[in-house]
């Protein structure tokens, strides 16, 4: 039996549709608690920064209920189990990611820790009535790096489209320069000394319920209607 699928976890999956109130209540839990004698989990699922239906019609409540309520939650649950097994409880999430990056024997812990971080960052990278164009210093830095905001959008979309299989498209700050990068699976700019500015999840679970195989339409909707440029600007160093 897969060790990640504890009986409790399976029971939660089976019962989840029947106990929507409990899921909603747990979704309000925020942040990180200290390990209290091993009883409390080290990491909790962070609250979504908006209601699950707030991004419709560009990202449905149904997509968010699975993507946030099931996928993100499973990464948090797995992270807690694997961090305890690796005696890495009590560390910040970023520290666990840095300590396990590039280590094949720690791949399970890295993948779950990085996916927790990536998804938390992805939810913040979107907002209701998002899209439009950045202003101020971020707009200037994008123009300096890519020539124009339109050129940036074309390059970001291209990166998102050409990430083969599961992964992420990112706007990152690398030193003094803004760059577009794509990462596979759970890989994250944090593991490469880069500062994440904005991201789009291009795993199929991010868009398949709403767009099926049309990843390009999803990425276009992300750029035109969801991207949170205020959050992105706040990440500049
Ligand atoms: Mn995802």
PDB file of C-alpha atoms and ligand atoms in Angstrom:
ATOM      1  CA  UNK A   1       0.000   0.000   0.000  1.00  0.00           C
ATOM      2  CA  UNK A   2       1.236   3.437  -0.843  1.00  0.00           C
ATOM      3  CA  UNK A   3       2.454   4.893   2.455  1.00  0.00           C
ATOM      4  CA  UNK A   4       1.055   8.326   1.538  1.00  0.00           C
ATOM      5  CA  UNK A   5      -2.451   6.923   1.503  1.00  0.00           C
ATOM      6  CA  UNK A   6      -3.062   6.485   5.208  1.00  0.00           C
ATOM      7  CA  UNK A   7      -6.486   5.208   6.154  1.00  0.00           C
ATOM      8  CA  UNK A   8      -7.349   8.648   7.431  1.00  0.00           C
ATOM      9  CA  UNK A   9      -6.455  10.234   4.146  1.00  0.00           C
ATOM     10  CA  UNK A  10      -8.533   7.763   2.161  1.00  0.00           C
ATOM     11  CA  UNK A  11     -11.434   8.277   4.556  1.00  0.00           C
ATOM     12  CA  UNK A  12     -11.158  12.039   4.065  1.00  0.00           C
ATOM     13  CA  UNK A  13     -11.301  11.628   0.280  1.00  0.00           C
ATOM     14  CA  UNK A  14     -14.335   9.347   0.500  1.00  0.00           C
ATOM     15  CA  UNK A  15     -16.123  11.545   3.013  1.00  0.00           C
ATOM     16  CA  UNK A  16     -15.093  14.936   1.631  1.00  0.00           C
ATOM     17  CA  UNK A  17     -18.136  15.408  -0.626  1.00  0.00           C
ATOM     18  CA  UNK A  18     -20.390  14.584   2.334  1.00  0.00           C
ATOM     19  CA  UNK A  19     -18.777  16.968   4.781  1.00  0.00           C
ATOM     20  CA  UNK A  20     -18.409  20.148   2.777  1.00  0.00           C
ATOM     21  CA  UNK A  21     -18.751  22.248   5.911  1.00  0.00           C
ATOM     22  CA  UNK A  22     -15.721  20.591   7.489  1.00  0.00           C
ATOM     23  CA  UNK A  23     -13.648  21.174   4.368  1.00  0.00           C
ATOM     24  CA  UNK A  24     -14.713  24.819   4.319  1.00  0.00           C
ATOM     25  CA  UNK A  25     -13.831  25.220   7.981  1.00  0.00           C
ATOM     26  CA  UNK A  26     -10.388  23.716   7.535  1.00  0.00           C
ATOM     27  CA  UNK A  27      -9.769  25.929   4.521  1.00  0.00           C
ATOM     28  CA  UNK A  28      -9.780  28.910   6.865  1.00  0.00           C
ATOM     29  CA  UNK A  29      -6.711  27.629   8.673  1.00  0.00           C
ATOM     30  CA  UNK A  30      -3.766  29.860   7.915  1.00  0.00           C
ATOM     31  CA  UNK A  31      -0.052  29.697   8.258  1.00  0.00           C
ATOM     32  CA  UNK A  32       2.287  27.502  10.194  1.00  0.00           C
ATOM     33  CA  UNK A  33       1.917  26.270  13.721  1.00  0.00           C
ATOM     34  CA  UNK A  34       4.747  25.140  15.969  1.00  0.00           C
ATOM     35  CA  UNK A  35       4.917  21.378  16.392  1.00  0.00           C
ATOM     36  CA  UNK A  36       3.188  20.800  19.706  1.00  0.00           C
ATOM     37  CA  UNK A  37       4.650  17.578  20.956  1.00  0.00           C
ATOM     38  CA  UNK A  38       4.157  16.083  17.508  1.00  0.00           C
ATOM     39  CA  UNK A  39       0.393  16.383  17.837  1.00  0.00           C
ATOM     40  CA  UNK A  40      -0.235  19.351  15.546  1.00  0.00           C
ATOM     41  CA  UNK A  41       0.778  19.280  11.885  1.00  0.00           C
ATOM     42  CA  UNK A  42       3.726  21.492  11.053  1.00  0.00           C
ATOM     43  CA  UNK A  43       2.050  22.985   7.982  1.00  0.00           C
ATOM     44  CA  UNK A  44      -1.578  23.894   7.365  1.00  0.00           C
ATOM     45  CA  UNK A  45      -3.336  24.532   4.073  1.00  0.00           C
ATOM     46  CA  UNK A  46      -3.239  28.351   3.678  1.00  0.00           C
ATOM     47  CA  UNK A  47      -6.579  30.057   3.076  1.00  0.00           C
ATOM     48  CA  UNK A  48      -7.370  30.975  -0.523  1.00  0.00           C
ATOM     49  CA  UNK A  49      -7.122  34.777  -0.936  1.00  0.00           C
ATOM     50  CA  UNK A  50     -10.651  34.836  -2.481  1.00  0.00           C
ATOM     51  CA  UNK A  51     -13.812  32.728  -2.618  1.00  0.00           C
ATOM     52  CA  UNK A  52     -13.688  29.588  -4.770  1.00  0.00           C
ATOM     53  CA  UNK A  53     -16.193  31.073  -7.249  1.00  0.00           C
ATOM     54  CA  UNK A  54     -14.460  34.483  -7.386  1.00  0.00           C
ATOM     55  CA  UNK A  55     -12.419  33.735 -10.527  1.00  0.00           C
ATOM     56  CA  UNK A  56     -15.364  32.584 -12.667  1.00  0.00           C
ATOM     57  CA  UNK A  57     -15.853  32.346 -15.566  1.00  0.00           C
ATOM     58  CA  UNK A  58     -12.107  32.146 -16.234  1.00  0.00           C
ATOM     59  CA  UNK A  59     -11.404  29.572 -13.501  1.00  0.00           C
ATOM     60  CA  UNK A  60     -14.427  27.723 -12.157  1.00  0.00           C
ATOM     61  CA  UNK A  61     -15.296  26.993  -8.534  1.00  0.00           C
ATOM     62  CA  UNK A  62     -15.249  23.323  -9.547  1.00  0.00           C
ATOM     63  CA  UNK A  63     -11.640  23.605 -10.723  1.00  0.00           C
ATOM     64  CA  UNK A  64     -10.630  25.402  -7.519  1.00  0.00           C
ATOM     65  CA  UNK A  65     -12.493  22.911  -5.335  1.00  0.00           C
ATOM     66  CA  UNK A  66     -10.353  20.100  -6.778  1.00  0.00           C
ATOM     67  CA  UNK A  67      -7.133  22.037  -7.349  1.00  0.00           C
ATOM     68  CA  UNK A  68      -7.062  23.794  -3.966  1.00  0.00           C
ATOM     69  CA  UNK A  69      -9.269  21.506  -1.897  1.00  0.00           C
ATOM     70  CA  UNK A  70      -7.772  18.199  -3.089  1.00  0.00           C
ATOM     71  CA  UNK A  71      -4.424  18.684  -4.869  1.00  0.00           C
ATOM     72  CA  UNK A  72      -2.992  21.472  -2.705  1.00  0.00           C
ATOM     73  CA  UNK A  73      -4.335  19.832   0.465  1.00  0.00           C
ATOM     74  CA  UNK A  74      -2.745  16.485  -0.481  1.00  0.00           C
ATOM     75  CA  UNK A  75       0.641  18.192  -0.968  1.00  0.00           C
ATOM     76  CA  UNK A  76       0.306  19.730   2.534  1.00  0.00           C
ATOM     77  CA  UNK A  77      -0.642  16.377   4.093  1.00  0.00           C
ATOM     78  CA  UNK A  78       2.224  14.577   2.332  1.00  0.00           C
ATOM     79  CA  UNK A  79       4.652  17.349   3.306  1.00  0.00           C
ATOM     80  CA  UNK A  80       3.756  16.945   6.989  1.00  0.00           C
ATOM     81  CA  UNK A  81       4.309  13.171   6.864  1.00  0.00           C
ATOM     82  CA  UNK A  82       7.549  13.333   4.891  1.00  0.00           C
ATOM     83  CA  UNK A  83       9.015  16.243   6.892  1.00  0.00           C
ATOM     84  CA  UNK A  84       8.374  14.308  10.096  1.00  0.00           C
ATOM     85  CA  UNK A  85       9.985  11.196   8.586  1.00  0.00           C
ATOM     86  CA  UNK A  86      13.039  13.226   7.539  1.00  0.00           C
ATOM     87  CA  UNK A  87      13.218  14.966  10.941  1.00  0.00           C
ATOM     88  CA  UNK A  88      12.759  18.356   9.252  1.00  0.00           C
ATOM     89  CA  UNK A  89       9.840  19.538  11.344  1.00  0.00           C
ATOM     90  CA  UNK A  90      10.148  23.056  12.745  1.00  0.00           C
ATOM     91  CA  UNK A  91      11.832  24.389   9.613  1.00  0.00           C
ATOM     92  CA  UNK A  92      10.388  27.077   7.373  1.00  0.00           C
ATOM     93  CA  UNK A  93       8.933  25.775   4.114  1.00  0.00           C
ATOM     94  CA  UNK A  94      11.557  27.657   2.090  1.00  0.00           C
ATOM     95  CA  UNK A  95      14.325  26.069   4.149  1.00  0.00           C
ATOM     96  CA  UNK A  96      12.994  22.556   3.512  1.00  0.00           C
ATOM     97  CA  UNK A  97      12.879  23.322  -0.227  1.00  0.00           C
ATOM     98  CA  UNK A  98      16.468  24.603  -0.253  1.00  0.00           C
ATOM     99  CA  UNK A  99      17.771  21.658   1.799  1.00  0.00           C
ATOM    100  CA  UNK A 100      16.144  19.000  -0.385  1.00  0.00           C
ATOM    101  CA  UNK A 101      16.541  20.539  -3.875  1.00  0.00           C
ATOM    102  CA  UNK A 102      18.594  18.411  -6.247  1.00  0.00           C
ATOM    103  CA  UNK A 103      18.857  15.476  -3.801  1.00  0.00           C
ATOM    104  CA  UNK A 104      17.422  12.306  -5.352  1.00  0.00           C
ATOM    105  CA  UNK A 105      16.976  10.618  -1.967  1.00  0.00           C
ATOM    106  CA  UNK A 106      14.833  13.582  -0.803  1.00  0.00           C
ATOM    107  CA  UNK A 107      12.777  13.903  -3.992  1.00  0.00           C
ATOM    108  CA  UNK A 108       9.442  13.070  -2.335  1.00  0.00           C
ATOM    109  CA  UNK A 109       9.877  15.705   0.353  1.00  0.00           C
ATOM    110  CA  UNK A 110      11.156  18.284  -2.161  1.00  0.00           C
ATOM    111  CA  UNK A 111       8.258  17.649  -4.553  1.00  0.00           C
ATOM    112  CA  UNK A 112       5.576  18.065  -1.894  1.00  0.00           C
ATOM    113  CA  UNK A 113       7.234  21.063  -0.176  1.00  0.00           C
ATOM    114  CA  UNK A 114       7.810  22.829  -3.496  1.00  0.00           C
ATOM    115  CA  UNK A 115       4.262  22.124  -4.670  1.00  0.00           C
ATOM    116  CA  UNK A 116       2.876  23.601  -1.436  1.00  0.00           C
ATOM    117  CA  UNK A 117       4.964  26.740  -2.008  1.00  0.00           C
ATOM    118  CA  UNK A 118       4.209  26.930  -5.760  1.00  0.00           C
ATOM    119  CA  UNK A 119       0.438  26.615  -5.278  1.00  0.00           C
ATOM    120  CA  UNK A 120       0.324  29.190  -2.470  1.00  0.00           C
ATOM    121  CA  UNK A 121       2.198  31.548  -4.807  1.00  0.00           C
ATOM    122  CA  UNK A 122      -0.097  30.708  -7.732  1.00  0.00           C
ATOM    123  CA  UNK A 123      -3.275  31.607  -5.811  1.00  0.00           C
ATOM    124  CA  UNK A 124      -1.696  34.979  -4.976  1.00  0.00           C
ATOM    125  CA  UNK A 125      -0.708  35.445  -8.625  1.00  0.00           C
ATOM    126  CA  UNK A 126      -4.412  35.729  -9.511  1.00  0.00           C
ATOM    127  CA  UNK A 127      -7.308  37.925  -8.415  1.00  0.00           C
ATOM    128  CA  UNK A 128     -10.906  38.571  -9.481  1.00  0.00           C
ATOM    129  CA  UNK A 129     -10.932  41.182 -12.272  1.00  0.00           C
ATOM    130  CA  UNK A 130      -7.206  40.705 -12.770  1.00  0.00           C
ATOM    131  CA  UNK A 131      -5.264  40.987 -15.990  1.00  0.00           C
ATOM    132  CA  UNK A 132      -4.671  44.354 -17.579  1.00  0.00           C
ATOM    133  CA  UNK A 133      -1.127  45.654 -17.478  1.00  0.00           C
ATOM    134  CA  UNK A 134       1.351  46.351 -14.682  1.00  0.00           C
ATOM    135  CA  UNK A 135       2.221  49.950 -13.827  1.00  0.00           C
ATOM    136  CA  UNK A 136       5.102  51.824 -12.253  1.00  0.00           C
ATOM    137  CA  UNK A 137       8.420  50.167 -11.549  1.00  0.00           C
ATOM    138  CA  UNK A 138       7.280  46.686 -12.615  1.00  0.00           C
ATOM    139  CA  UNK A 139       6.058  48.019 -15.971  1.00  0.00           C
ATOM    140  CA  UNK A 140       9.410  49.738 -16.501  1.00  0.00           C
ATOM    141  CA  UNK A 141      11.349  46.575 -15.613  1.00  0.00           C
ATOM    142  CA  UNK A 142       9.183  44.446 -17.960  1.00  0.00           C
ATOM    143  CA  UNK A 143       9.689  46.929 -20.791  1.00  0.00           C
ATOM    144  CA  UNK A 144      13.450  46.934 -20.135  1.00  0.00           C
ATOM    145  CA  UNK A 145      13.643  43.127 -20.146  1.00  0.00           C
ATOM    146  CA  UNK A 146      11.251  42.229 -22.965  1.00  0.00           C
ATOM    147  CA  UNK A 147      10.853  45.426 -25.038  1.00  0.00           C
ATOM    148  CA  UNK A 148       7.120  45.845 -24.331  1.00  0.00           C
ATOM    149  CA  UNK A 149       4.297  44.353 -22.278  1.00  0.00           C
ATOM    150  CA  UNK A 150       2.887  42.734 -25.435  1.00  0.00           C
ATOM    151  CA  UNK A 151       6.257  41.108 -26.112  1.00  0.00           C
ATOM    152  CA  UNK A 152       6.303  39.873 -22.515  1.00  0.00           C
ATOM    153  CA  UNK A 153       2.828  38.346 -22.897  1.00  0.00           C
ATOM    154  CA  UNK A 154       3.837  36.566 -26.099  1.00  0.00           C
ATOM    155  CA  UNK A 155       6.988  35.161 -24.476  1.00  0.00           C
ATOM    156  CA  UNK A 156       5.180  34.112 -21.276  1.00  0.00           C
ATOM    157  CA  UNK A 157       2.459  32.364 -23.272  1.00  0.00           C
ATOM    158  CA  UNK A 158       5.104  30.620 -25.386  1.00  0.00           C
ATOM    159  CA  UNK A 159       6.862  29.349 -22.240  1.00  0.00           C
ATOM    160  CA  UNK A 160       3.561  28.102 -20.804  1.00  0.00           C
ATOM    161  CA  UNK A 161       2.665  26.366 -24.073  1.00  0.00           C
ATOM    162  CA  UNK A 162       6.048  24.696 -24.577  1.00  0.00           C
ATOM    163  CA  UNK A 163       6.405  23.324 -21.046  1.00  0.00           C
ATOM    164  CA  UNK A 164       6.037  19.683 -22.092  1.00  0.00           C
ATOM    165  CA  UNK A 165       3.850  17.775 -19.657  1.00  0.00           C
ATOM    166  CA  UNK A 166       3.353  19.092 -16.140  1.00  0.00           C
ATOM    167  CA  UNK A 167       4.976  22.251 -14.838  1.00  0.00           C
ATOM    168  CA  UNK A 168       4.908  25.985 -14.375  1.00  0.00           C
ATOM    169  CA  UNK A 169       5.561  29.221 -16.291  1.00  0.00           C
ATOM    170  CA  UNK A 170       7.142  32.015 -14.238  1.00  0.00           C
ATOM    171  CA  UNK A 171       8.156  35.635 -14.361  1.00  0.00           C
ATOM    172  CA  UNK A 172      11.218  35.771 -12.098  1.00  0.00           C
ATOM    173  CA  UNK A 173      13.817  38.250 -10.968  1.00  0.00           C
ATOM    174  CA  UNK A 174      17.336  36.894 -11.441  1.00  0.00           C
ATOM    175  CA  UNK A 175      19.812  39.381 -10.041  1.00  0.00           C
ATOM    176  CA  UNK A 176      18.708  42.720 -11.479  1.00  0.00           C
ATOM    177  CA  UNK A 177      17.001  41.218 -14.532  1.00  0.00           C
ATOM    178  CA  UNK A 178      13.468  39.968 -15.100  1.00  0.00           C
ATOM    179  CA  UNK A 179      13.269  36.643 -16.964  1.00  0.00           C
ATOM    180  CA  UNK A 180      10.625  34.159 -18.057  1.00  0.00           C
ATOM    181  CA  UNK A 181      11.387  30.591 -17.028  1.00  0.00           C
ATOM    182  CA  UNK A 182       9.475  27.335 -17.118  1.00  0.00           C
ATOM    183  CA  UNK A 183       9.914  24.538 -14.591  1.00  0.00           C
ATOM    184  CA  UNK A 184       8.924  20.857 -14.745  1.00  0.00           C
ATOM    185  CA  UNK A 185       6.687  19.118 -12.234  1.00  0.00           C
ATOM    186  CA  UNK A 186       7.360  20.622  -8.777  1.00  0.00           C
ATOM    187  CA  UNK A 187      10.548  22.460  -9.678  1.00  0.00           C
ATOM    188  CA  UNK A 188      10.565  26.046  -8.473  1.00  0.00           C
ATOM    189  CA  UNK A 189      12.672  29.205  -9.003  1.00  0.00           C
ATOM    190  CA  UNK A 190      13.273  29.211  -5.240  1.00  0.00           C
ATOM    191  CA  UNK A 191      15.596  26.225  -5.736  1.00  0.00           C
ATOM    192  CA  UNK A 192      17.649  28.177  -8.285  1.00  0.00           C
ATOM    193  CA  UNK A 193      18.304  31.414  -6.412  1.00  0.00           C
ATOM    194  CA  UNK A 194      15.647  33.301  -8.381  1.00  0.00           C
ATOM    195  CA  UNK A 195      12.854  35.450  -6.951  1.00  0.00           C
ATOM    196  CA  UNK A 196       9.395  34.484  -8.188  1.00  0.00           C
ATOM    197  CA  UNK A 197       7.310  37.440  -9.389  1.00  0.00           C
ATOM    198  CA  UNK A 198       4.258  35.754 -11.016  1.00  0.00           C
ATOM    199  CA  UNK A 199       3.364  32.187 -11.969  1.00  0.00           C
ATOM    200  CA  UNK A 200       0.855  30.171 -13.976  1.00  0.00           C
ATOM    201  CA  UNK A 201       0.296  26.478 -13.168  1.00  0.00           C
ATOM    202  CA  UNK A 202       0.192  24.518 -16.434  1.00  0.00           C
ATOM    203  CA  UNK A 203      -0.351  21.060 -14.975  1.00  0.00           C
ATOM    204  CA  UNK A 204      -3.480  19.695 -16.669  1.00  0.00           C
ATOM    205  CA  UNK A 205      -5.337  19.720 -13.333  1.00  0.00           C
ATOM    206  CA  UNK A 206      -5.127  23.538 -13.423  1.00  0.00           C
ATOM    207  CA  UNK A 207      -7.307  23.870 -16.504  1.00  0.00           C
ATOM    208  CA  UNK A 208      -8.712  20.579 -17.794  1.00  0.00           C
ATOM    209  CA  UNK A 209     -12.195  20.866 -16.235  1.00  0.00           C
ATOM    210  CA  UNK A 210     -12.648  24.348 -17.770  1.00  0.00           C
ATOM    211  CA  UNK A 211     -10.590  24.252 -20.972  1.00  0.00           C
ATOM    212  CA  UNK A 212      -9.940  20.510 -21.606  1.00  0.00           C
ATOM    213  CA  UNK A 213      -6.863  20.313 -23.883  1.00  0.00           C
ATOM    214  CA  UNK A 214      -6.886  24.054 -24.758  1.00  0.00           C
ATOM    215  CA  UNK A 215      -3.962  25.137 -22.603  1.00  0.00           C
ATOM    216  CA  UNK A 216      -3.432  28.189 -24.818  1.00  0.00           C
ATOM    217  CA  UNK A 217      -6.932  29.510 -24.036  1.00  0.00           C
ATOM    218  CA  UNK A 218      -6.300  29.008 -20.314  1.00  0.00           C
ATOM    219  CA  UNK A 219      -2.981  30.884 -20.437  1.00  0.00           C
ATOM    220  CA  UNK A 220      -4.635  33.688 -22.423  1.00  0.00           C
ATOM    221  CA  UNK A 221      -7.417  33.949 -19.825  1.00  0.00           C
ATOM    222  CA  UNK A 222      -4.809  33.953 -17.052  1.00  0.00           C
ATOM    223  CA  UNK A 223      -2.965  36.882 -18.652  1.00  0.00           C
ATOM    224  CA  UNK A 224      -6.048  38.839 -19.730  1.00  0.00           C
ATOM    225  CA  UNK A 225      -8.391  38.308 -16.747  1.00  0.00           C
ATOM    226  CA  UNK A 226      -6.660  36.729 -13.732  1.00  0.00           C
ATOM    227  CA  UNK A 227      -3.041  37.928 -13.369  1.00  0.00           C
ATOM    228  CA  UNK A 228      -2.541  39.959 -10.179  1.00  0.00           C
ATOM    229  CA  UNK A 229       0.008  42.631 -11.143  1.00  0.00           C
ATOM    230  CA  UNK A 230      -0.232  44.345  -7.744  1.00  0.00           C
ATOM    231  CA  UNK A 231       0.953  41.153  -6.072  1.00  0.00           C
ATOM    232  CA  UNK A 232       3.659  40.704  -8.730  1.00  0.00           C
ATOM    233  CA  UNK A 233       4.934  44.250  -8.170  1.00  0.00           C
ATOM    234  CA  UNK A 234       5.126  43.581  -4.417  1.00  0.00           C
ATOM    235  CA  UNK A 235       7.574  40.715  -5.046  1.00  0.00           C
ATOM    236  CA  UNK A 236      10.223  42.867  -6.789  1.00  0.00           C
ATOM    237  CA  UNK A 237      13.455  43.248  -4.875  1.00  0.00           C
TER     238      UNK A 237
HETATM  239 MN1  LIG B   1      -1.480  22.541  -9.545  1.00  0.00          MN
END
